[in-house]
XYZ file of C-alpha atoms in Angstrom:
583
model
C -69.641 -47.384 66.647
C -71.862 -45.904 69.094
C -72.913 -42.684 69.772
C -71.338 -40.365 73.060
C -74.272 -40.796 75.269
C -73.896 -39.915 78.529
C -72.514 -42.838 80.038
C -69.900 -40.763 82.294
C -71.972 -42.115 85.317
C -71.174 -40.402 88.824
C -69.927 -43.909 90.525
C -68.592 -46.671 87.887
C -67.105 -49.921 89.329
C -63.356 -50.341 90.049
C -62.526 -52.540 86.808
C -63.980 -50.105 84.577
C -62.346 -47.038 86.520
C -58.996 -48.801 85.771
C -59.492 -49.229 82.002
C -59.995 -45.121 82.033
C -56.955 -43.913 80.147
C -55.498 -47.136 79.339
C -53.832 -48.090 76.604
C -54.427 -51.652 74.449
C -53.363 -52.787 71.624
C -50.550 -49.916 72.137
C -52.558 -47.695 70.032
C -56.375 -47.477 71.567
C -56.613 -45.088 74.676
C -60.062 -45.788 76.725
C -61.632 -42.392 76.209
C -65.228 -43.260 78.545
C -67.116 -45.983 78.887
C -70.234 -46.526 76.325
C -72.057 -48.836 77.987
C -71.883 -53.159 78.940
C -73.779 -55.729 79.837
C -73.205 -59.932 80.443
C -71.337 -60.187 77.335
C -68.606 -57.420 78.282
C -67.913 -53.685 78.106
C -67.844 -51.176 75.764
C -65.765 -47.821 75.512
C -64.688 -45.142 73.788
C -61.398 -44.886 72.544
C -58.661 -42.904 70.155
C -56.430 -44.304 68.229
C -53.099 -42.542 68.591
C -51.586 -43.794 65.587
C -53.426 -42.368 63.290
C -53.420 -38.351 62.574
C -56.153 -36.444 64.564
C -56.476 -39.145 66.814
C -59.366 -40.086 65.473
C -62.204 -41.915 67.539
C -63.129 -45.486 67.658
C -64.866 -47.965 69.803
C -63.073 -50.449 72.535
C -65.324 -54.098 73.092
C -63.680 -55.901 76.218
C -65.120 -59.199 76.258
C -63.906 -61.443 79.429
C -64.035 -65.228 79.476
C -64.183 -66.796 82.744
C -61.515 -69.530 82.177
C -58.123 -69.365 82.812
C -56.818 -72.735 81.950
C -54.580 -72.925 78.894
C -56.716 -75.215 76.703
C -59.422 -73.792 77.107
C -58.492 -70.452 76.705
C -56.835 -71.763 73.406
C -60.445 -72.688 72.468
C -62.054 -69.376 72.891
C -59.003 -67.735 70.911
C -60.059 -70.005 67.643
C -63.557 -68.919 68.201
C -63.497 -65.646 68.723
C -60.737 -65.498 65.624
C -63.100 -67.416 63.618
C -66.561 -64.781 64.587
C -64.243 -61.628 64.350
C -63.790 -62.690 60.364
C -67.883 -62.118 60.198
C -67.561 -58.902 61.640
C -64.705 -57.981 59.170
C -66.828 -59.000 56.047
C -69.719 -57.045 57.530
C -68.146 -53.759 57.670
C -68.038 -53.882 54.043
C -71.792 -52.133 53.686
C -71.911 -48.114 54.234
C -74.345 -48.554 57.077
C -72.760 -51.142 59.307
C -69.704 -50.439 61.601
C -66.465 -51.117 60.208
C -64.199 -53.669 62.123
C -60.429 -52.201 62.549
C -58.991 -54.691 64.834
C -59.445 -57.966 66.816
C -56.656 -58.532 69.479
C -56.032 -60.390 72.760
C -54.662 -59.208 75.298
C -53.632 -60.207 79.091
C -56.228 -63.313 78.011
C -58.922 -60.826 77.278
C -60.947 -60.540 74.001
C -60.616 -57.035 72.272
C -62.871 -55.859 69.213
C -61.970 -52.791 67.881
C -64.676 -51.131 65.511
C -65.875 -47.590 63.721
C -67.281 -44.968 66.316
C -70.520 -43.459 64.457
C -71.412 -39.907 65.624
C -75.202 -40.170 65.787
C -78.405 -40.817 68.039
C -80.031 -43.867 68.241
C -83.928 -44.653 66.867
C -84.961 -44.709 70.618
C -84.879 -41.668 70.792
C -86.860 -40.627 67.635
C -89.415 -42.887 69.474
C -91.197 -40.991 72.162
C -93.235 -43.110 74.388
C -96.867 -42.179 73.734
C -96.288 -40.421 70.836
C -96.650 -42.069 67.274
C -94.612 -41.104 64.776
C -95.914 -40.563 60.653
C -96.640 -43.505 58.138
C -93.879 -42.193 56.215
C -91.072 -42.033 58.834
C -92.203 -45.294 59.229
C -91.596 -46.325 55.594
C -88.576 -44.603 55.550
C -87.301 -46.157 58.846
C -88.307 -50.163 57.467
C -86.815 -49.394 53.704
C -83.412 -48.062 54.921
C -83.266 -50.969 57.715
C -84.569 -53.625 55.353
C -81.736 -52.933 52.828
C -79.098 -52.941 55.505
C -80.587 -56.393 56.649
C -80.606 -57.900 52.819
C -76.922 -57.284 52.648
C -76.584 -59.037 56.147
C -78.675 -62.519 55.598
C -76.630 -62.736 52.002
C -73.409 -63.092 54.285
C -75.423 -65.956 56.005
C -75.780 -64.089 59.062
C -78.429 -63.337 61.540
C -78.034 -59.907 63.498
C -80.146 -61.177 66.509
C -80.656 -57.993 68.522
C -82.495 -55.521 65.947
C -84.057 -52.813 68.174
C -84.317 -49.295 68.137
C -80.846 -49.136 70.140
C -79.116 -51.241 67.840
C -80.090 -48.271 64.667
C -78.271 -45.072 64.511
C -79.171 -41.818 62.877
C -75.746 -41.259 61.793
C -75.488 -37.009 61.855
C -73.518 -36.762 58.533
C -76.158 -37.760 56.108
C -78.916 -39.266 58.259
C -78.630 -42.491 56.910
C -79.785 -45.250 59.563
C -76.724 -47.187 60.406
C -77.207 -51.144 62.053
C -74.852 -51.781 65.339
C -74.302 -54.398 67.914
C -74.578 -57.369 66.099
C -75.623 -60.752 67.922
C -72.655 -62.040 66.582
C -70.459 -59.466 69.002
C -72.671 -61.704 71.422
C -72.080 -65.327 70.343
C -68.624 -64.544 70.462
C -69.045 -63.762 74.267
C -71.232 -66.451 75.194
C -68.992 -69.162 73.120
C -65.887 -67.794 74.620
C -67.595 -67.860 78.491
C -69.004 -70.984 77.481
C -65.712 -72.489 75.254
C -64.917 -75.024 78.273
C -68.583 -76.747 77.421
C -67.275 -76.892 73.425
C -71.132 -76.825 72.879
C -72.810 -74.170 70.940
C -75.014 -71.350 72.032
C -77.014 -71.743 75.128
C -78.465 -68.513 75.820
C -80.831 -66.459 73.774
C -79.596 -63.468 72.445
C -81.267 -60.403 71.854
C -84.034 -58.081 73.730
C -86.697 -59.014 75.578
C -89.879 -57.369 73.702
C -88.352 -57.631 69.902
C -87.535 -61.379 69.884
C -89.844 -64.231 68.673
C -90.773 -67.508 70.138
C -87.565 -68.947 67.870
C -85.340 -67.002 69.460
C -86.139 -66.965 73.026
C -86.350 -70.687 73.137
C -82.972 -70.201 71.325
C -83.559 -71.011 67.653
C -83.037 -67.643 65.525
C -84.081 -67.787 62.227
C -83.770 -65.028 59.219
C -87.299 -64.502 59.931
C -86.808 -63.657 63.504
C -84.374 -60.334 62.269
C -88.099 -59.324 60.003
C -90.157 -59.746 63.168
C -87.741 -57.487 65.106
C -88.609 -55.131 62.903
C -91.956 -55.298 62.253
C -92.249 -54.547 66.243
C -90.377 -51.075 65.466
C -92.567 -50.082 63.164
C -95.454 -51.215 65.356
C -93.791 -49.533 68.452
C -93.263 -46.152 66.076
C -96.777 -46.110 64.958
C -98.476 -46.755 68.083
C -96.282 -44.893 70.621
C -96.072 -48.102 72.807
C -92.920 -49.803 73.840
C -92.065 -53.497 73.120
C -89.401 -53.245 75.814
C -92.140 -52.649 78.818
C -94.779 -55.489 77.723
C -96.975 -52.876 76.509
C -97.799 -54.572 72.782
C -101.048 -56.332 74.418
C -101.732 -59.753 72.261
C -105.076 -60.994 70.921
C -106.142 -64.007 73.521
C -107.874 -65.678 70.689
C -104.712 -66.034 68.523
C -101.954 -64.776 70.526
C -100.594 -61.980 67.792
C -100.037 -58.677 68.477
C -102.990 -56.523 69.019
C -102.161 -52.939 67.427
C -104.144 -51.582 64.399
C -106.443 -49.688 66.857
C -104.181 -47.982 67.966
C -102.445 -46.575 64.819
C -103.678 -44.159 62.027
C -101.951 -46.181 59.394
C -102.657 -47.108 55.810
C -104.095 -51.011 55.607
C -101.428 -51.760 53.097
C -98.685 -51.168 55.181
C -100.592 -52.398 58.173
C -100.752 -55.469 56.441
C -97.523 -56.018 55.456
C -96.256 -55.033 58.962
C -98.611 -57.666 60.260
C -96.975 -60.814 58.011
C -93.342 -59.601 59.244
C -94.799 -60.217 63.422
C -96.563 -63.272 62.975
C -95.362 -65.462 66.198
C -95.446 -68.348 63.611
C -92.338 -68.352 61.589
C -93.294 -70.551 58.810
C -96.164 -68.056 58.223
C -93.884 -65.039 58.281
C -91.649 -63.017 55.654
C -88.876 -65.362 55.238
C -86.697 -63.179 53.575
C -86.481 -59.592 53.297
C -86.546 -59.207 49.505
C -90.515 -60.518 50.288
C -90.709 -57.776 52.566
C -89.071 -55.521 50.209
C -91.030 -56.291 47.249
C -94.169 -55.952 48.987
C -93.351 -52.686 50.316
C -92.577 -51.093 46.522
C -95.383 -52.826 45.312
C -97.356 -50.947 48.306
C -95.665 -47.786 47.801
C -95.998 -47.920 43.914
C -99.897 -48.071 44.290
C -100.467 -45.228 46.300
C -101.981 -42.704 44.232
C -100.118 -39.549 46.376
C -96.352 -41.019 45.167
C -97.776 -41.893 41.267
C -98.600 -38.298 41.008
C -95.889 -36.679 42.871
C -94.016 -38.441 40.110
C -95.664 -37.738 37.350
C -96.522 -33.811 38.665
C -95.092 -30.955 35.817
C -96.428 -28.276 38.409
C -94.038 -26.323 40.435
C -95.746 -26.302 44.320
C -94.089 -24.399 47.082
C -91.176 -26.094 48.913
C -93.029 -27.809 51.903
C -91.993 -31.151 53.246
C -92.912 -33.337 55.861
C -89.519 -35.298 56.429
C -86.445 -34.763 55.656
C -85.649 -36.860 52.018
C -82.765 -39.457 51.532
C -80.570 -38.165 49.380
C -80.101 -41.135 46.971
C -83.684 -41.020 46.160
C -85.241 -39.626 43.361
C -85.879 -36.016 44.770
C -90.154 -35.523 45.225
C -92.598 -32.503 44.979
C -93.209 -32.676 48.740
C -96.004 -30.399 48.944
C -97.986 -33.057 47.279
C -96.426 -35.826 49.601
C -97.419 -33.962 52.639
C -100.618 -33.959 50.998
C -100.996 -37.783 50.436
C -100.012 -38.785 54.220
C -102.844 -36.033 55.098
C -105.276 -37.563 53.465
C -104.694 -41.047 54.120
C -104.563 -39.973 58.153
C -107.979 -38.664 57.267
C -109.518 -41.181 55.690
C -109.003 -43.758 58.091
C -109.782 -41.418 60.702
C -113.272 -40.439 59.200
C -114.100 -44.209 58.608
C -112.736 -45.485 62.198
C -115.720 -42.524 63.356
C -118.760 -43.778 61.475
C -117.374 -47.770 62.103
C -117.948 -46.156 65.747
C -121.056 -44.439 65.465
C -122.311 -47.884 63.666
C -121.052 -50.010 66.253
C -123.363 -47.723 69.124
C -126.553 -48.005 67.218
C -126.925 -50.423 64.375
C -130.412 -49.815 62.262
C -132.730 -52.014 60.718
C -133.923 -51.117 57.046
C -137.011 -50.641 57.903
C -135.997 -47.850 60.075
C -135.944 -44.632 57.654
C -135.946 -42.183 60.425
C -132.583 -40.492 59.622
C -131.133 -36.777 59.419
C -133.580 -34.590 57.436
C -131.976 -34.574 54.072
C -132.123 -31.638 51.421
C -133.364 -33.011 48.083
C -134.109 -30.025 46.827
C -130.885 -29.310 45.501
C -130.200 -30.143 41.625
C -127.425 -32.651 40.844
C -124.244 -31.333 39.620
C -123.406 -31.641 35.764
C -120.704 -33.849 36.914
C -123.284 -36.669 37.986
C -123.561 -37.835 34.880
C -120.247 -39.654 35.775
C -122.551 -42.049 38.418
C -124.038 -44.991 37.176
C -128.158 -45.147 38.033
C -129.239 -47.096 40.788
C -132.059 -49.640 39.876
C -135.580 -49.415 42.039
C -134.890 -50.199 45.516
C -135.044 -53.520 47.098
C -138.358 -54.464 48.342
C -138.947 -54.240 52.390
C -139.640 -57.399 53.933
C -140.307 -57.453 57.904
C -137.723 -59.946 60.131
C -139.146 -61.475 63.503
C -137.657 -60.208 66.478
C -135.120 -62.952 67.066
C -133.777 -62.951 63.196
C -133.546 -59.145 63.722
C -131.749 -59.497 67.002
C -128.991 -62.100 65.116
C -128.966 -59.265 62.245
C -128.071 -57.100 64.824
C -125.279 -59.093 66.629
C -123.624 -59.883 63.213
C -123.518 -56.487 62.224
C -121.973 -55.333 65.983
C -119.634 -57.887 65.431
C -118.556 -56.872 61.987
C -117.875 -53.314 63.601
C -115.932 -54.596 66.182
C -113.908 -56.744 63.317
C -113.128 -53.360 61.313
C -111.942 -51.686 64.637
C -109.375 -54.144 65.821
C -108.182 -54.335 61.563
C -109.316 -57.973 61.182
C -111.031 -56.786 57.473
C -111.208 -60.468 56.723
C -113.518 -61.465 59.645
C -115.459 -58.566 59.201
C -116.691 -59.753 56.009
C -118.057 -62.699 57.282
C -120.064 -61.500 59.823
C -121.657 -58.797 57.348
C -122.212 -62.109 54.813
C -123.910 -63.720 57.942
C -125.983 -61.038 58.469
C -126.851 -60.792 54.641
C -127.955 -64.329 55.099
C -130.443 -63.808 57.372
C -131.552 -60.108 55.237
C -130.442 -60.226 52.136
C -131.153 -56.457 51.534
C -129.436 -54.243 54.425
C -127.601 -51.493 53.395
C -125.409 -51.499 56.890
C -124.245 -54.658 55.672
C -123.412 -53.817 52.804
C -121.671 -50.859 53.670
C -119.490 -52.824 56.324
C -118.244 -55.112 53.367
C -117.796 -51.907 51.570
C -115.063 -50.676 53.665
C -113.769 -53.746 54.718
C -113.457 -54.331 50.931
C -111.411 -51.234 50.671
C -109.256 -51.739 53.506
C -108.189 -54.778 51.780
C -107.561 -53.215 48.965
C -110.269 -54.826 46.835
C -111.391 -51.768 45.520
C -113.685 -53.136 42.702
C -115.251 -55.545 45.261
C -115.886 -52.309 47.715
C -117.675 -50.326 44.753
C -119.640 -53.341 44.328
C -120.566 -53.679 47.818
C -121.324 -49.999 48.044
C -123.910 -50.091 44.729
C -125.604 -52.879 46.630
C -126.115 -50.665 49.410
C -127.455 -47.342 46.775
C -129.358 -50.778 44.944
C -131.262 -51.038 48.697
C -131.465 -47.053 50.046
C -130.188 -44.807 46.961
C -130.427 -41.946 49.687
C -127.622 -44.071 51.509
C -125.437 -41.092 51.721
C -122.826 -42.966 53.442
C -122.555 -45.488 50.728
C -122.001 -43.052 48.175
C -119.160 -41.123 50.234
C -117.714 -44.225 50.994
C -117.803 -45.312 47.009
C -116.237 -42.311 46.353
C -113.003 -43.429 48.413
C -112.689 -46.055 46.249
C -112.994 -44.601 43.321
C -110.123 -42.171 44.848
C -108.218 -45.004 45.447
C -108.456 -46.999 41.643
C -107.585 -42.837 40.342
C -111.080 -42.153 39.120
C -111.163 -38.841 40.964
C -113.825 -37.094 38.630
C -115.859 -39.907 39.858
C -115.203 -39.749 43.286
C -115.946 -36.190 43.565
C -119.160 -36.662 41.540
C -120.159 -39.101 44.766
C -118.723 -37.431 46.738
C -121.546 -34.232 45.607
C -124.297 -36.978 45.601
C -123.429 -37.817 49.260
C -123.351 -34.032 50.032
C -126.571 -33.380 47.874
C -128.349 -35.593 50.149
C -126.583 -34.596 53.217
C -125.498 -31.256 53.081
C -123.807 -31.204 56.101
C -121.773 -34.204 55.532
C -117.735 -32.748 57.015
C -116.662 -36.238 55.975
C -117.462 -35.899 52.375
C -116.578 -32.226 52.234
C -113.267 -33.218 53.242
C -112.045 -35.659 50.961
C -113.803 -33.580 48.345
C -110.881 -31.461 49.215
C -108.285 -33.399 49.397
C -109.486 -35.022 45.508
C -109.878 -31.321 44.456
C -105.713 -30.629 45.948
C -104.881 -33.918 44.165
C -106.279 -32.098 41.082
C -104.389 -28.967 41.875
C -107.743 -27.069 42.206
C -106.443 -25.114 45.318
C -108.929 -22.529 45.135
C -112.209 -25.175 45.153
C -110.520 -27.588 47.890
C -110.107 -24.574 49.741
C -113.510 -23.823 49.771
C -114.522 -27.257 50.875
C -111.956 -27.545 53.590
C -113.483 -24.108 55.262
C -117.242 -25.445 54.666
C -116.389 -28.380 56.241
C -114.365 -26.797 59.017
C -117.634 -24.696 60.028
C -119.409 -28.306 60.546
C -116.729 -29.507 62.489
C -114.056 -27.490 63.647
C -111.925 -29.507 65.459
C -109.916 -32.268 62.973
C -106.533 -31.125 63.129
C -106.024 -33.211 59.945
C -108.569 -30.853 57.852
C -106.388 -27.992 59.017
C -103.416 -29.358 57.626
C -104.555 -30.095 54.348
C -106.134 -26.417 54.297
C -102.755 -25.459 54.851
C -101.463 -27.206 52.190
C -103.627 -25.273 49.837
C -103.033 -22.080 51.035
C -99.131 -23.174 50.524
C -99.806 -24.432 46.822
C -101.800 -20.881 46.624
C -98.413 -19.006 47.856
C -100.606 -17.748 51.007
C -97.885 -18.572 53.291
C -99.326 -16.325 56.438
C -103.042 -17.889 55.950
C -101.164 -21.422 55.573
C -99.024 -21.025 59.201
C -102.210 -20.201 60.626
C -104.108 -23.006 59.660
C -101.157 -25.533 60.279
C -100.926 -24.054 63.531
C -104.091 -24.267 64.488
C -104.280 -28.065 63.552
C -101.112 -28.632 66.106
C -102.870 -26.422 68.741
C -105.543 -29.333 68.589
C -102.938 -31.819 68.122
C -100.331 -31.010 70.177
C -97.897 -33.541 68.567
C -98.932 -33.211 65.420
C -95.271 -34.043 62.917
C -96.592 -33.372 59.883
C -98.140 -30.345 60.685
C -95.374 -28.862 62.276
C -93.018 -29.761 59.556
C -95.024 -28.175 57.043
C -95.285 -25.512 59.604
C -91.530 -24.870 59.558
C -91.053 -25.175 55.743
C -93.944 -22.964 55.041
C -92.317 -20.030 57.334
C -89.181 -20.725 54.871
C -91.287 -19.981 51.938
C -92.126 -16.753 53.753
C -88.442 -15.678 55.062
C -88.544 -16.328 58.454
């Protein structure tokens, strides 16, 4: 069931030296041991019945009774749990149960060994992992779990432990049920005849339910939810380092994680400490995540793609899904990393200096230049918004709101964000900072119509607003309008030529488009502005891939992981790219 890890330790204590080499159930010989804990031991066996000998694992679990009834007791319980196990086993990714035996009034649970590594260790401390692993990691566990609650039963212990990447086809396989557990604790316990008294499962994963001994179906979603946090953040659950809001005691993570608000919001539902506010089931969870997956523009036209792009891939695909252009995929989680990135910098940049209206002293701006032919796409933008002067103390309360709303968008709370840009509306109706804050809140909640709106309100006050009109452009990117967003994206740039952000998702609309050779051309302008977003890089590479420039490509995904040491998706499209070239 589990994997060999090295568990051979130098000094092991007497009872488990003795069970080396045994034989139970005249057929299972202890191999090594795996690995124990209050509940029992585990080991690694062969069964010598069977041709090849082939490998399984040994579960010892010792009650500590030795009186007849009692023992009688823990036999009809641990009978009566073993039968869950059995019915279990009938899914592809969850152990199969061989045997259940006593013997010399110990407990034996015989299940399938599966040759794999565990998710702890695709989980580096410190080092996030991608969006999509993430996805991958929650849809592949989530389907495993939905097959689990229909048999009425609550695992109890999900963790990254508890998942293996089972070598044969990389499917994520669920081990160690609580159940393995109760069995323990109601045998060690049988002489009480009460039910469970301890909590079961790992400190850092469980909810408030569970530790006060209560699980829930709800409580296997939260377990979960703190993987995906602990994979996108690099911080680990198991050391206390998920630090909580003190205001309302959830978990405290969106800062820390380039991750798409969608998902972040989804993943925030399944770890609400409130149960009745959570998931309940995991065909919710499920549904939401298709429904989040289905509206990313990236996956609608990797589907609908006739081109032919280069084979480049940033993960490794399932193999009973539909098979995707992954050049294009590598793409999408590029340009969502860079997004968020580029808006978490000017949320920054806002929340260090916030401006009054009134103060028009910004970068010198070339209006010189005439507007593309493609501007007739933008809608005009009435007469500005008359001036009006604020005393000192209404600008100072314009100014707080507007810090505040900053500080809202950088912890992820879009919601509260809002209202402190409407409170500083209140008090100046026409502030295009304000504005622009409930633009991008807007669009992190997805309300892209409401974001366009908020961002012509901002164009309605300063029509030179270049931010307002790069930050329209997103959402126009987002609803599919792309000829539109790169028309704003050219009015932001014809007012501030030097504008990396809107250079850059100019180029990743213009790869969307399969216009290599133009998205090219804006990555490298961009690049000479600023030099040193390891995200641009990779989605220059990914050009230079679609354009069959495979030696260019290596050099540019390279240099993005030279800045970004860590970098997966760069060094996976690293790797594929030097296939394309015959390395």
């Amino acid at each position: 069931m589990f994997q060999s890890k090295s568990s051979q330790q130098e000094t092991l204590p007497l009872g488990i030296q003795l069970m080396l080499g045994k034989l139970l159930g005249g057929r299972y010989k202890i191999i090594s041991h795996l690995g124990g804990g209050g509940y029992g031991q585990t080991y690694l066996a062969e069964d010598i019945h069977l041709p090849n000998n082939p490998r399984c694992v040994v579960k010892q679990l010792k009650p500590q009774i030795t009186d007849a009834w009692n023992l009688q007791t823990a036999s009809r319980l641990f009978n009566t749990e073993a039968e869950v196990l059995y019915k279990l086993g009938n899914h592809s990714q969850i152990p199969r149960l061989f045997a259940h035996f006593e013997e010399n009034k110990e407990f034996y649970l015989v299940q399938e060994f599966i040759d794999g590594t565990d998710l702890s260790q695709e989980l580096t401390p410190g080092q996030p992992i991608s969006e999509s692993q993430v996805f991958e990691i929650l849809q592949q566990t989530l389907e495993v779990l939905d097959f689990v609650h229909q048999q009425r039963v609550i695992h109890r212990d999900i963790n990254p432990r508890n998942l293996i990447r089972r070598k044969q086809d990389r499917k994520l396989v669920l081990i160690d049920f609580g159940a393995v557990k109760q069995i323990s604790t109601r045998v060690f316990n049988a002489q009480t005849q009460g039910g469970e008294t301890v909590a079961i499962g790992t400190a850092g994963y469980m909810p408030t339910e569970q530790v006060n001994g209560h699980p829930r179906f709800c409580s296997d979603i939260y377990a979960l939810g703190v993987i995906a946090v602990q994979a996108l953040t690099g911080l680990d659950p198991a050391r206390n380092q998920l630090p909580r809001d003190p205001k309302t005691g959830e978990i405290y993570w969106r800062n820390r994680a380039v991750v798409n608000p969608g998902l972040a919001n989804i993943i925030d539902r399944m770890i609400l400490s409130n149960f009745q506010k959570r998931y309940q089931s995991t065909n919710e969870v499920i549904h939401d995540l298709n429904n989040w997956k289905s509206s990313q523009a990236t996956l609608n036209l990797i589907n609908n793609n006739n081109a032919a792009p280069s084979e480049i891939s940033p993960l490794p695909r399932s193999k009973n899904k539909k098979s995707l252009q992954p050049i294009q995929l590598g793409l999408g989680l590029a340009v969502i990393s860079i997004i968020l990135l580029l808006f978490k910098i000017f949320i920054s940049q806002q929340s260090q200096a916030v401006k009054t209206s009134n103060d028009t002293a910004k970068t010198t701006l070339n209006k010189s230049s005439a507007i593309d032919s493609k501007q007739a796409l933008i809608p005009p933008v009435t007469s500005p918004i008359p001036e009006f002067r604020l005393s000192r103390s209404k600008a100072n309360r314009v100014a707080r709101f507007i810090k505040q709303g900053d500080r809202m968008i950088e912890s992820g709370q879009y919601q509260e964000a809002l209202t402190a840009y409407n409170n500083a509306l209140a008090i100046k109706a026409a502030y295009e900072e304000a504005y622009w804050g409930r633009c991008y809140a807007f669009a992190n909640l997805q309300r892209y119509q409401e974001a366009i709106e908020a961002c012509n309100k901002a164009l309605q006050t300063n029509p030179d607003y270049y931010k307002a009109w790069w930050s329209k452009g997103n959402a126009l990117d987002a609803l599919k309008r792309y000829n539109e967003a790169l028309a704003h994206y050219d009015q932001a740039l014809k007012i501030k030529p030097d504008f990396a952000e809107a250079l850059i998702n100019k180029g990743a609309t213009l790869t969307f488009l399969q216009r290599y050779e133009e998205a090219l051309a804006s990555y490298d302008q961009a690049l000479k502005i600023k030099p040193d977003l390891p995200e641009t890089w990779n989605n220059r590479g990914i050009a230079l891939t679609n354009l069959k420039r495979y030696p260019e490509a290596i050099a540019s995904f390279e240099k993005a992981i030279k800045i970004k040491p860590n970098y997966q998706l760069a060094l996976e499209n690293r790797k594929q790219a030097q296939q394309q070239l015959g390395k």
